[in-house]
GROMACS .gro file of C-alpha atoms in nm:
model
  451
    1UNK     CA    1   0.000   0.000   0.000
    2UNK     CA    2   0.120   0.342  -0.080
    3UNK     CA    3   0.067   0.678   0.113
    4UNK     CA    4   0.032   0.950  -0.060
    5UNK     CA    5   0.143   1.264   0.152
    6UNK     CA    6  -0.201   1.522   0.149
    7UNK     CA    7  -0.227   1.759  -0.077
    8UNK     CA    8  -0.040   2.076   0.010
    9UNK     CA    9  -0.237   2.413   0.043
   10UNK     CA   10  -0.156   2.635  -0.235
   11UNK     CA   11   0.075   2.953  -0.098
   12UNK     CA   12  -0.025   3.287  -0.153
   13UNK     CA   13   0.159   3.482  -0.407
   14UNK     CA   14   0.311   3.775  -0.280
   15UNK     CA   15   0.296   4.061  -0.473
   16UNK     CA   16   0.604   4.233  -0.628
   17UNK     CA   17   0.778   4.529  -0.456
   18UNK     CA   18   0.587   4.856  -0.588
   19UNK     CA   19   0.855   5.022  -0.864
   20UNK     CA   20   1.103   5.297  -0.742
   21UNK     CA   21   0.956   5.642  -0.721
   22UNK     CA   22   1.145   5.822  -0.986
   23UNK     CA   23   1.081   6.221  -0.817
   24UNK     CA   24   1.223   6.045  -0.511
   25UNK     CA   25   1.594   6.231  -0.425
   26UNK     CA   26   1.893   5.946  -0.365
   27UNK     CA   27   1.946   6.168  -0.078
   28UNK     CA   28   1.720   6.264   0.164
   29UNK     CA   29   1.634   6.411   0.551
   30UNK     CA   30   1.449   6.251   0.803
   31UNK     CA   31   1.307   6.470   1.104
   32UNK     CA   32   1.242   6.294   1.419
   33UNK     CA   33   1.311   6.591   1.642
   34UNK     CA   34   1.088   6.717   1.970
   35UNK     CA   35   1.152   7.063   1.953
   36UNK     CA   36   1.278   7.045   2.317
   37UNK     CA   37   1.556   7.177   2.406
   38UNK     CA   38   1.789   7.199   2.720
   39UNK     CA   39   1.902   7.581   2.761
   40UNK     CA   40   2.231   7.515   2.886
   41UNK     CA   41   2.336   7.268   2.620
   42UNK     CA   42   2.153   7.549   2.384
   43UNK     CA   43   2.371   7.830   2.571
   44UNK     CA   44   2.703   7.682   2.485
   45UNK     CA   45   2.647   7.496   2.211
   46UNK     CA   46   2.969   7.618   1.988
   47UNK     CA   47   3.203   7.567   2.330
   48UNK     CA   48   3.030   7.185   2.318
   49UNK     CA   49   3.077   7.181   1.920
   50UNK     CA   50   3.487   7.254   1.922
   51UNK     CA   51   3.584   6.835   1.873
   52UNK     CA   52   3.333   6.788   1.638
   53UNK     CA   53   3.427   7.082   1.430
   54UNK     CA   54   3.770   6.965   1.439
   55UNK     CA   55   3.720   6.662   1.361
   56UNK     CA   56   3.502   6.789   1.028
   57UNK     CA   57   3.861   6.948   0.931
   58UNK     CA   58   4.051   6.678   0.949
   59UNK     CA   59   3.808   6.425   0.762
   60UNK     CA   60   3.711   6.764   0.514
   61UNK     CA   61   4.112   6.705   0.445
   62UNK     CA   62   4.044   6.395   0.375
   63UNK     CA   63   3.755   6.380   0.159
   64UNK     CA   64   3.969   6.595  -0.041
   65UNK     CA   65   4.151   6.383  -0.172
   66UNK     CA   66   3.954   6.074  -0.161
   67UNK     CA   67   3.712   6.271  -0.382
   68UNK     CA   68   4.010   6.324  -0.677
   69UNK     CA   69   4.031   5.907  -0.648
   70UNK     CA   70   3.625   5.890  -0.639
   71UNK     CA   71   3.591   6.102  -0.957
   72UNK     CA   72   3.845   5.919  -1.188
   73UNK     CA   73   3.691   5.584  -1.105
   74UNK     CA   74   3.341   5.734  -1.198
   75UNK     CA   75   3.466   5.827  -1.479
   76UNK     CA   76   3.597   5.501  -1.589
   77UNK     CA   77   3.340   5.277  -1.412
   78UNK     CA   78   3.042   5.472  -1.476
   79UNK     CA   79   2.927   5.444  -1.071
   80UNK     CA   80   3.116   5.510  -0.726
   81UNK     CA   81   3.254   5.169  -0.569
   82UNK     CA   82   3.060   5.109  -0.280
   83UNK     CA   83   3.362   5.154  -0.059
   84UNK     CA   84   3.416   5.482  -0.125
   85UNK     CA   85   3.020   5.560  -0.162
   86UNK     CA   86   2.998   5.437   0.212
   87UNK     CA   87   3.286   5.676   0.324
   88UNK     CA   88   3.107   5.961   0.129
   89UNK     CA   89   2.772   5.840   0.296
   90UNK     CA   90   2.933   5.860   0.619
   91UNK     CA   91   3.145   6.218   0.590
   92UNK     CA   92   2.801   6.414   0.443
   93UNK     CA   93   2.598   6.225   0.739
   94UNK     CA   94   2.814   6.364   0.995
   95UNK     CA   95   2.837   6.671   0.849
   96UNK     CA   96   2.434   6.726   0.815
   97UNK     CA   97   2.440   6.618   1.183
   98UNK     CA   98   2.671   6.876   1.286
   99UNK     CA   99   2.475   7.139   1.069
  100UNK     CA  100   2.155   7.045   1.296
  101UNK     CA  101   2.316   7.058   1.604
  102UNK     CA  102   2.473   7.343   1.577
  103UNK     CA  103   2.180   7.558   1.390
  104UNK     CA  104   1.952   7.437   1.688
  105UNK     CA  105   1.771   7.208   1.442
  106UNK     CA  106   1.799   6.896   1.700
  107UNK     CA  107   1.900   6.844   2.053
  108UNK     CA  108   2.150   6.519   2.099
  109UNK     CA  109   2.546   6.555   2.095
  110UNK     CA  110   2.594   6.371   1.772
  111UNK     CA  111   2.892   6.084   1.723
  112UNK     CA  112   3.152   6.107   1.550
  113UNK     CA  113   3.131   5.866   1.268
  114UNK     CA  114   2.812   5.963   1.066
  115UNK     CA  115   2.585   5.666   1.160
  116UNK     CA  116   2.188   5.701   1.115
  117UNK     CA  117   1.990   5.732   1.396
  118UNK     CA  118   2.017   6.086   1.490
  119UNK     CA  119   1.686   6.306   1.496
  120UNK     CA  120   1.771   6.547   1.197
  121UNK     CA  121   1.925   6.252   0.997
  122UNK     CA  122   2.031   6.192   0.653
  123UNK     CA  123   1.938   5.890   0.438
  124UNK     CA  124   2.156   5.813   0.138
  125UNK     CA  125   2.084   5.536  -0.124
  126UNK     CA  126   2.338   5.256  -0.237
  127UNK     CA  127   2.535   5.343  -0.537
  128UNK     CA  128   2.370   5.369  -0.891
  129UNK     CA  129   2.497   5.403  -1.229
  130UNK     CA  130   2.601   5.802  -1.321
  131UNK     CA  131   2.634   5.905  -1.632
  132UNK     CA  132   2.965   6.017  -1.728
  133UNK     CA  133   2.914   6.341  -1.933
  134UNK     CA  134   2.803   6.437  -1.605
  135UNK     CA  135   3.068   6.345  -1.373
  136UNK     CA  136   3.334   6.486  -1.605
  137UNK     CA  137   3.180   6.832  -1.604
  138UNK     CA  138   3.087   6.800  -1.204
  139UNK     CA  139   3.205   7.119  -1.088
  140UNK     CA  140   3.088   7.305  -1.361
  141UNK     CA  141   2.720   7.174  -1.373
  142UNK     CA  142   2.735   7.203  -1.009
  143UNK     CA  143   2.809   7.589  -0.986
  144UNK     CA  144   2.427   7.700  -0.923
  145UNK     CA  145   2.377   7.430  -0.634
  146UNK     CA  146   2.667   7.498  -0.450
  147UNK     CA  147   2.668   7.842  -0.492
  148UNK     CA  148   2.295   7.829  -0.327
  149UNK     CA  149   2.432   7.581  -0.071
  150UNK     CA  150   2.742   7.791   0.052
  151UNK     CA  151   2.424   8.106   0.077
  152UNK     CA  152   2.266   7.904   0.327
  153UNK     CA  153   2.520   7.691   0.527
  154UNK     CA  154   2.860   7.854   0.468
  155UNK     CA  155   3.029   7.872   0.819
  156UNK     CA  156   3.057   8.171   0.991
  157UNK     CA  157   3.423   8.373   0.914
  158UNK     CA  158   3.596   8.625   1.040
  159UNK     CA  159   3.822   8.830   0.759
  160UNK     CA  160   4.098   9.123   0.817
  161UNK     CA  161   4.235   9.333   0.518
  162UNK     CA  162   4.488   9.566   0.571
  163UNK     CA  163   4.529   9.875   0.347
  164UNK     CA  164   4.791  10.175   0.325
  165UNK     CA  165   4.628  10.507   0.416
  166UNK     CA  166   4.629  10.732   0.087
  167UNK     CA  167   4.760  11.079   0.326
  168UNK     CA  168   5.101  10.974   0.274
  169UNK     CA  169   5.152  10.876   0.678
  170UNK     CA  170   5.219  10.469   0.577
  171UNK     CA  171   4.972  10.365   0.808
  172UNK     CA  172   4.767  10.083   0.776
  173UNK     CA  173   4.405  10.024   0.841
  174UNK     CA  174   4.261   9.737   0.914
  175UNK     CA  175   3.908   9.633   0.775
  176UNK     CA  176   3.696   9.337   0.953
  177UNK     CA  177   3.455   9.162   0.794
  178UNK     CA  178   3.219   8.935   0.938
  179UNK     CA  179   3.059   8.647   0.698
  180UNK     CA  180   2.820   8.330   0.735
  181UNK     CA  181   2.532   8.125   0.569
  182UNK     CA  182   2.191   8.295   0.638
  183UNK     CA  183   2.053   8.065   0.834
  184UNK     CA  184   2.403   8.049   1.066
  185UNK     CA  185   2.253   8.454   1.062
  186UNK     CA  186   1.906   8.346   1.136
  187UNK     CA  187   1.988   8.096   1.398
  188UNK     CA  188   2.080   8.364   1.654
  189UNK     CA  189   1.769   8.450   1.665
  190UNK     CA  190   1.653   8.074   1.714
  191UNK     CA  191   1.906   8.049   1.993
  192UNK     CA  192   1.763   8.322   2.187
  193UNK     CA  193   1.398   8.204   2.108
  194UNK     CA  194   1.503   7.819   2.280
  195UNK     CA  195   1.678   7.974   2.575
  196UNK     CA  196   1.402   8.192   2.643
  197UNK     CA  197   1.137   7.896   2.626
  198UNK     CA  198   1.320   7.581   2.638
  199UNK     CA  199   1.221   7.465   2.273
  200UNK     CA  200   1.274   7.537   1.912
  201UNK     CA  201   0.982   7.732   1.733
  202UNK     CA  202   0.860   7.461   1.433
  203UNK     CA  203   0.928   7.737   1.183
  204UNK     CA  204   1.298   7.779   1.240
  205UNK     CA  205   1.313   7.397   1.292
  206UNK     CA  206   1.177   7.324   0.948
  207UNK     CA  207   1.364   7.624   0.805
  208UNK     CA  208   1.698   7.479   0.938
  209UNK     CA  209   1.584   7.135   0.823
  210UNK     CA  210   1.574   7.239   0.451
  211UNK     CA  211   1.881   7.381   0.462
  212UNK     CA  212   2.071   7.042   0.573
  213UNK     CA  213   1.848   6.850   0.319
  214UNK     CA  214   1.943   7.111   0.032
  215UNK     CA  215   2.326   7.099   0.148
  216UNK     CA  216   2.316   6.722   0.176
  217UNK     CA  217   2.217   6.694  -0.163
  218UNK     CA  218   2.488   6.946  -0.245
  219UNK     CA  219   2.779   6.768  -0.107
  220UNK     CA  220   2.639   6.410  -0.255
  221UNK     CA  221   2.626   6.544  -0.576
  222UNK     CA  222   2.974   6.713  -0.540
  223UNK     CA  223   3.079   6.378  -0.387
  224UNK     CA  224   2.926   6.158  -0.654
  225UNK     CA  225   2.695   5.993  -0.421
  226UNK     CA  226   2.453   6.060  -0.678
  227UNK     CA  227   2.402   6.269  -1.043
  228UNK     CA  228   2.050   6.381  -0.963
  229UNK     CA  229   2.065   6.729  -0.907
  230UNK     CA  230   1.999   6.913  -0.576
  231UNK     CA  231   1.613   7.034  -0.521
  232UNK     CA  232   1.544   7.321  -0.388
  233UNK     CA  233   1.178   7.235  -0.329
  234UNK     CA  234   1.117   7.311   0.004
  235UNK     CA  235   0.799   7.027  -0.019
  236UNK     CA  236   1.086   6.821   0.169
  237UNK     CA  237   1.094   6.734   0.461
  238UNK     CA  238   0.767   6.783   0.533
  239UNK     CA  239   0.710   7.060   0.766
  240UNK     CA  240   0.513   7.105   1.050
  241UNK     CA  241   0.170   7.355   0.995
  242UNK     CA  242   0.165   7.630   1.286
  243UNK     CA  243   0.003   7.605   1.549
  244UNK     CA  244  -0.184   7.939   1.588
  245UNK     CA  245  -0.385   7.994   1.287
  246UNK     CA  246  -0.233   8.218   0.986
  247UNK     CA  247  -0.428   8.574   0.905
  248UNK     CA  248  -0.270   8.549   0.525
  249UNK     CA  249  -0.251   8.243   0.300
  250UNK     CA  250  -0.066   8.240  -0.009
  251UNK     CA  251  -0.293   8.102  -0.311
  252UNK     CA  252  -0.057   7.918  -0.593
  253UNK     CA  253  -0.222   7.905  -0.930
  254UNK     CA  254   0.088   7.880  -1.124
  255UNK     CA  255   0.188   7.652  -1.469
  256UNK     CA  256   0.566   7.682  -1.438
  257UNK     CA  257   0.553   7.798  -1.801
  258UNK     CA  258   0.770   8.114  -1.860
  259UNK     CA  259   0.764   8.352  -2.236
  260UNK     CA  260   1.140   8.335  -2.309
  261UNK     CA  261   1.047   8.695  -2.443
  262UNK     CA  262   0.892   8.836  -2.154
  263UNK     CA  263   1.189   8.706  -1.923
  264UNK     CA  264   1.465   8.821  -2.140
  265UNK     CA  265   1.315   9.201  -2.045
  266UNK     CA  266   1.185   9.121  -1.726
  267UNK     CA  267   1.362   9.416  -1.573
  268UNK     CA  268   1.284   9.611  -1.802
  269UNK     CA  269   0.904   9.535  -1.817
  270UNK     CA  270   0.937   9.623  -1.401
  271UNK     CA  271   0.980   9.958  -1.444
  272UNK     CA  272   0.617  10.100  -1.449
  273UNK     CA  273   0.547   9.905  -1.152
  274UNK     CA  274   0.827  10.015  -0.981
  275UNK     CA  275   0.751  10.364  -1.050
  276UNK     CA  276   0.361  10.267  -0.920
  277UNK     CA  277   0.523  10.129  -0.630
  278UNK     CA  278   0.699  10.406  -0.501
  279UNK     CA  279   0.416  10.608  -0.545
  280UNK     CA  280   0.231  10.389  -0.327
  281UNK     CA  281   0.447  10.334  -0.075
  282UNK     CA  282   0.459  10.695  -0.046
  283UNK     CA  283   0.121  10.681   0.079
  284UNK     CA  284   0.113  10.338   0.238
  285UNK     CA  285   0.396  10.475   0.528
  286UNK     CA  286   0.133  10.762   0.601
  287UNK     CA  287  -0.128  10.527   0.648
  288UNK     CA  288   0.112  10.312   0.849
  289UNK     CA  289   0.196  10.525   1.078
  290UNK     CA  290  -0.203  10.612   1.126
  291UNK     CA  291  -0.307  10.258   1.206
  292UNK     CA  292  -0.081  10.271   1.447
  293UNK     CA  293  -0.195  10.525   1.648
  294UNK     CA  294  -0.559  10.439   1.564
  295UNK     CA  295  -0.535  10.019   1.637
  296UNK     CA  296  -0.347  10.184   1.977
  297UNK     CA  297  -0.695  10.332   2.047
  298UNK     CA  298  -0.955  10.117   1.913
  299UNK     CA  299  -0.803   9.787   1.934
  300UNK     CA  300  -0.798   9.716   1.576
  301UNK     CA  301  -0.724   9.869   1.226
  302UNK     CA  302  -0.959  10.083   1.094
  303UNK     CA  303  -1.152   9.897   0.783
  304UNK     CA  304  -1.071  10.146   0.534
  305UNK     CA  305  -0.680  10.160   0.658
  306UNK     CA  306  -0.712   9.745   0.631
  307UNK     CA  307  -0.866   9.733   0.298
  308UNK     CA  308  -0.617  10.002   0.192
  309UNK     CA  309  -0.284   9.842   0.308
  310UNK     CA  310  -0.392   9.490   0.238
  311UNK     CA  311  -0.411   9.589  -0.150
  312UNK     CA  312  -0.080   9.728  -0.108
  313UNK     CA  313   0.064   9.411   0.031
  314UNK     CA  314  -0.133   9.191  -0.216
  315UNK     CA  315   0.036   9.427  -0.499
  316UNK     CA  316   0.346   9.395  -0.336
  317UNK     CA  317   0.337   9.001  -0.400
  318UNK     CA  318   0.199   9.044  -0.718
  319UNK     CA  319   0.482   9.249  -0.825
  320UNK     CA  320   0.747   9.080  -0.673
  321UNK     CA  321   0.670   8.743  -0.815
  322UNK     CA  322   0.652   8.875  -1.137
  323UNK     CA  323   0.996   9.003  -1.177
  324UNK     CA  324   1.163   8.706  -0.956
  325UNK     CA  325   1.021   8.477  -1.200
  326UNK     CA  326   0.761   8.350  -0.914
  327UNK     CA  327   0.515   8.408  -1.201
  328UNK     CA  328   0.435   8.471  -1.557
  329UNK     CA  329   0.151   8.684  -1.645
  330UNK     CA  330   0.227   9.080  -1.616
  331UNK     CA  331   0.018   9.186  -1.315
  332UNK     CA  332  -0.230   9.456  -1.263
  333UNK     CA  333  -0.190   9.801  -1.068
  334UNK     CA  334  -0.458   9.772  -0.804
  335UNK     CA  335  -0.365   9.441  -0.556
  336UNK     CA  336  -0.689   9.297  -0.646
  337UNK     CA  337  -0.738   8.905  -0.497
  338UNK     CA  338  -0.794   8.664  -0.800
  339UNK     CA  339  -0.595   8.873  -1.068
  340UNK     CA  340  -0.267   8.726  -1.035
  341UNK     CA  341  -0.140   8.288  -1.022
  342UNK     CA  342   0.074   8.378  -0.700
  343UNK     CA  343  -0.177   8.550  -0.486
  344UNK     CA  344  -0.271   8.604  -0.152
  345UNK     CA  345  -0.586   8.575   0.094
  346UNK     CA  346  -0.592   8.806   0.357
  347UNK     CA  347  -0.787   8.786   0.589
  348UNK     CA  348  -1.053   9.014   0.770
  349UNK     CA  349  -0.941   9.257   1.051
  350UNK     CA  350  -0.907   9.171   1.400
  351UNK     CA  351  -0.856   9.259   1.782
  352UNK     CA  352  -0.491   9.314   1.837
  353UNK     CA  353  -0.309   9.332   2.168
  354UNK     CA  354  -0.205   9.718   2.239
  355UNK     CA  355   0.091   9.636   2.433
  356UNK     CA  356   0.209   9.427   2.089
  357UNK     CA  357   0.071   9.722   1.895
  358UNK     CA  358   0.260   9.991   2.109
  359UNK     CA  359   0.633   9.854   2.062
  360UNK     CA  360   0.555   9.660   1.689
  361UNK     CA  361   0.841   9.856   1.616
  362UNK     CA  362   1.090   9.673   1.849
  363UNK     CA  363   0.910   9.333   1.836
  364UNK     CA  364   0.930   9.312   1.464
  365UNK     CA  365   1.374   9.342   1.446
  366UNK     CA  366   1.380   8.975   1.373
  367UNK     CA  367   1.125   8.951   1.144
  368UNK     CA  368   1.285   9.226   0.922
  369UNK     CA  369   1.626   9.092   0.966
  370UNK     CA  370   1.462   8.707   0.830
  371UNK     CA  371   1.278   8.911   0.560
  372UNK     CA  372   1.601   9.091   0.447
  373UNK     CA  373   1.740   8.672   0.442
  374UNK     CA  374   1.433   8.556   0.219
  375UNK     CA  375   1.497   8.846  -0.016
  376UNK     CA  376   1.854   8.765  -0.074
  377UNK     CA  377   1.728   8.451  -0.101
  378UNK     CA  378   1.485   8.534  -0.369
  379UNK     CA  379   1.700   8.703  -0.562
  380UNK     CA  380   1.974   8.388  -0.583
  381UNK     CA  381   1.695   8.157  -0.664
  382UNK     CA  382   1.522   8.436  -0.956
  383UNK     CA  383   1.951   8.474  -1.079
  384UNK     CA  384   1.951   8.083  -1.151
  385UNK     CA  385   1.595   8.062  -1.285
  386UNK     CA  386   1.647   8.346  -1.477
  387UNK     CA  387   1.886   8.173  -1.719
  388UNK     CA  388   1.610   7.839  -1.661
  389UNK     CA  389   1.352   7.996  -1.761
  390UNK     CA  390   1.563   8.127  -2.106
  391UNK     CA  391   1.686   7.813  -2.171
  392UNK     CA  392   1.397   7.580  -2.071
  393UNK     CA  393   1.093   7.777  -2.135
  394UNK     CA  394   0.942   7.677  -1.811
  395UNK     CA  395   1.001   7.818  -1.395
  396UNK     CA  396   1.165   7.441  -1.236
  397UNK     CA  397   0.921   7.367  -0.990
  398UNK     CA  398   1.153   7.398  -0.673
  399UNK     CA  399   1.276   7.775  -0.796
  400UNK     CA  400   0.927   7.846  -0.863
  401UNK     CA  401   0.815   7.661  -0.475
  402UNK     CA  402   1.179   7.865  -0.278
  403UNK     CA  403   1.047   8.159  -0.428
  404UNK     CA  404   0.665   8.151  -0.338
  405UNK     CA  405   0.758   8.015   0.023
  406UNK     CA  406   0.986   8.379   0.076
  407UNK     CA  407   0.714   8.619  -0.095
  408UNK     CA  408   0.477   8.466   0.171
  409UNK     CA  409   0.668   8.501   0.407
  410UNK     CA  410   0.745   8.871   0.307
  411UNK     CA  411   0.402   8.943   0.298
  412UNK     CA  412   0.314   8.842   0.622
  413UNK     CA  413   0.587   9.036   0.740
  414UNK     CA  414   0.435   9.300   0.586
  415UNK     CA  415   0.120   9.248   0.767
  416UNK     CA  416   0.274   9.253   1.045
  417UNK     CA  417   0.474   9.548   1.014
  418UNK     CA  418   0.172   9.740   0.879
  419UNK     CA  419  -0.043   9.677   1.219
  420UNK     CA  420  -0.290   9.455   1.014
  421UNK     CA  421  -0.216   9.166   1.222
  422UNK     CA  422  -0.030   9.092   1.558
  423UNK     CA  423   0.012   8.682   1.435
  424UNK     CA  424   0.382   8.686   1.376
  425UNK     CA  425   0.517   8.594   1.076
  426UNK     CA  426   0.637   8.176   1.070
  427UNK     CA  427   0.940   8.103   0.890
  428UNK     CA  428   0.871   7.757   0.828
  429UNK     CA  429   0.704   7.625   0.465
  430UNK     CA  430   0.433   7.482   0.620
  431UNK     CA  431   0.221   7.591   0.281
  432UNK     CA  432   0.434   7.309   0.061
  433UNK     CA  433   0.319   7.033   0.441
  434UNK     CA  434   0.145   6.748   0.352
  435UNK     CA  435  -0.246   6.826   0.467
  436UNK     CA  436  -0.294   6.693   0.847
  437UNK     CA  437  -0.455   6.359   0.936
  438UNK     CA  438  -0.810   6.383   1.017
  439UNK     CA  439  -0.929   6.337   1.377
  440UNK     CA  440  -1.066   5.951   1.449
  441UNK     CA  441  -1.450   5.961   1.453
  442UNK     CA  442  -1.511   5.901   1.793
  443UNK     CA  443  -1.678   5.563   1.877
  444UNK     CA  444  -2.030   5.518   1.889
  445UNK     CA  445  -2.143   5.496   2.250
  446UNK     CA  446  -2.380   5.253   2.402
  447UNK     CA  447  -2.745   5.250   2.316
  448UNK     CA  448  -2.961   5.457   2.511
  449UNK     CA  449  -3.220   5.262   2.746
  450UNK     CA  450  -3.554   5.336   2.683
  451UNK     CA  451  -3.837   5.261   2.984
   0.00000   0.00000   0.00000
């Protein structure tokens, strides 16, 4: 007699891994941080910093050279050998780590040898073919990235020139100058924010958080880590909406496409509104200077000063989109909502707090100082996409995203300044966040007993 064994039960198939997402960056940030902070660590936190700074130089030195080594076998190999991808992996995952300790954007002394796991971390994918037009003209193609990279990261220096005095004495004077990244310029304010409350506002968090991710990206592709450019879309990381809710929202109706006409003589097509907005702005400090003194007494803006002043600011946007390449379309004179693809909504007028209202002036130094920041940075981003825009016919999305994200923030400084609202202005991108979960539906309760 024979036994046959019983019939097996079929297994289930699995399915096959979903393909690779091809707008996903080789290189990327992860955010895991709290947002608390220690002040003490947070008061000396460049005393703390010293080994791991030196200890960037001496691997920097390094990198150096391994990076001559790295680029010839690209060349000839078409792709990085994993050894040296993994010591490039390692050097720009230290460095990020660094970068987001010391611009406040996480808490945790980091290690020394670039291994994931910290809370502002970097993730890096294996090694992939590069194409070798590419790698040969690296530093060339690279120019625009780094050059934005080295705006927002470049450590802070200290530079003396000496000069002969022209009067004949042979005397020298000496000249000091003081440079860093912007947000190196920009974190002193976030320093003084987390010792005075023992956390890091979400705004400068997120703000500090792009910049790693951007200069990650900038060193990988410098490194050959990767030959996907750097994105300046500041979609990612996700930020983190505010928490208080915003009295201006920036509306985005915008195609990318660009008139290679209309660009070439963008400056030159400015100059009526430029003329319009002095004019205005003329005006608009006069009826500045009574809101404040009539919010100081009635507790809010007057509606005609709102409506005024908001149509200023709206214009304002309009304008300034238009000749940073934000948008296309040549916009109108009034500030109208509706009329323009980068617009705003702004919203109705409120109560403000006198006490806010009575030293706006003071309260509002770091908001200016973080506007003047966003309008360099508007103008490096509207340089680049300038000679984009000629070439390609089209805004690239994360120029077009950089440069929307600064004119709202702009504008709200505006508002701000203005006395239309006393909401102060948030740094972050939270308009490029992901949309928040919605709240579970609570559960259905028992049934009611009926006698």
């Amino acid at each position: 007699m024979v036994f046959e064994p019983p019939p097996s039960e079929p297994q289930p198939i699995e399915p096959p891994p979903p393909p690779p997402d091809p707008n996903r960056h080789p290189i990327r940030v992860v955010v895991t941080d709290d947002l608390r902070r220690w002040r003490l660590t947070v008061f000396f936190r460049w005393l703390l910093a010293i080994p791991l700074l030196i200890w960037l130089f001496i691997w920097s030195i390094g990198a150096f050279f391994v990076a001559i080594v790295n680029w010839f076998v690209t060349l000839i190999m078409g792709r990085s050998p994993i050894s040296l991808h993994e010591f490039f992996a390692a050097y720009v995952r230290f460095a990020s780590h660094l970068y987001g300790y010391l611009l406040l954007a996480a808490e945790p002394y980091p290690g020394f040898t670039g291994k994931p796991g910290y809370p502002v971390d970097v993730e890096i994918d294996p090694p992939g073919p590069q194409h070798r037009l590419k790698t040969l003209f690296r530093l060339l193609l690279g120019l625009p990235a780094f050059a934005i990279a080295g705006f927002l990261l470049r450590f802070p220096t200290v530079t003396v020139f000496y000069s002969n005095s022209t009067d004949g004495t042979g005397e020298e004077t000496r000249y000091v100058y003081f440079t860093a990244g912007a947000l190196f310029l920009v974190g002193f304010f976030a320093w003084v924010a987390c010792l005075v409350k023992g956390r890091m506002p979400s705004g400068f968090r997120d703000l500090m958080a792009y910049g790693i991710r951007y200069g990650a990206q900038a060193s990988g592709y410098l490194f050959l880590l990767t030959d996907r450019y750097p994105n300046t879309d500041p979609a990612e990381p996700p930020a983190v909406g505010p928490e208080k809710p915003r009295f201006l929202r920036l509306e985005l109706d915008d195609d990318l496409r660009r008139s290679r006409l209309t660009v070439f003589f963008r400056l030159l097509l400015f100059l009526p509104h430029y003329v319009w907005l002095v004019v205005w702005g003329i005006v608009a400090f006069l009826a500045i200077i009574l809101n404040w003194f009539a919010t100081l007494i009635l507790g809010q803006a007057p509606s005609f000063l709102h409506r005024f002043l908001s149509a200023y600011v709206r214009y304002r946007t309009h304008v300034f989109a238009y000749v940073g390449l934000i948008g296309n379309p040549f916009p109108g004179f009034t500030g109208a909502r509706g009329t323009y693809p980068v617009d705003l909504a702004i919203g109705e007028r409120e109560r403000q707090h006198r006490l806010k209202t009575l030293f706006r002036l003071f309260l509002a130094i770091p908001a200016a100082y973080i506007y003047f920041v966003f309008f360099l940075f508007l103008l490096t981003v509207s340089f680049y996409g300038w000679f984009a825009a000629l070439v390609l016919g089209r805004m690239p999305r994360g120029f077009r995203n950089v440069g929307a994200w600064t004119l709202r923030y702009g504008a709200e400084a505006d508002a701000y300044f203005f006395i239309l609202t006393d909401v102060y202005p948030y740094t972050g991108p939270w308009e490029f966040a992901p949309p928040a979960p919605a709240p579970p539906e609570p559960e259905p309760g028992p049934a009611p007993a009926f006698a």
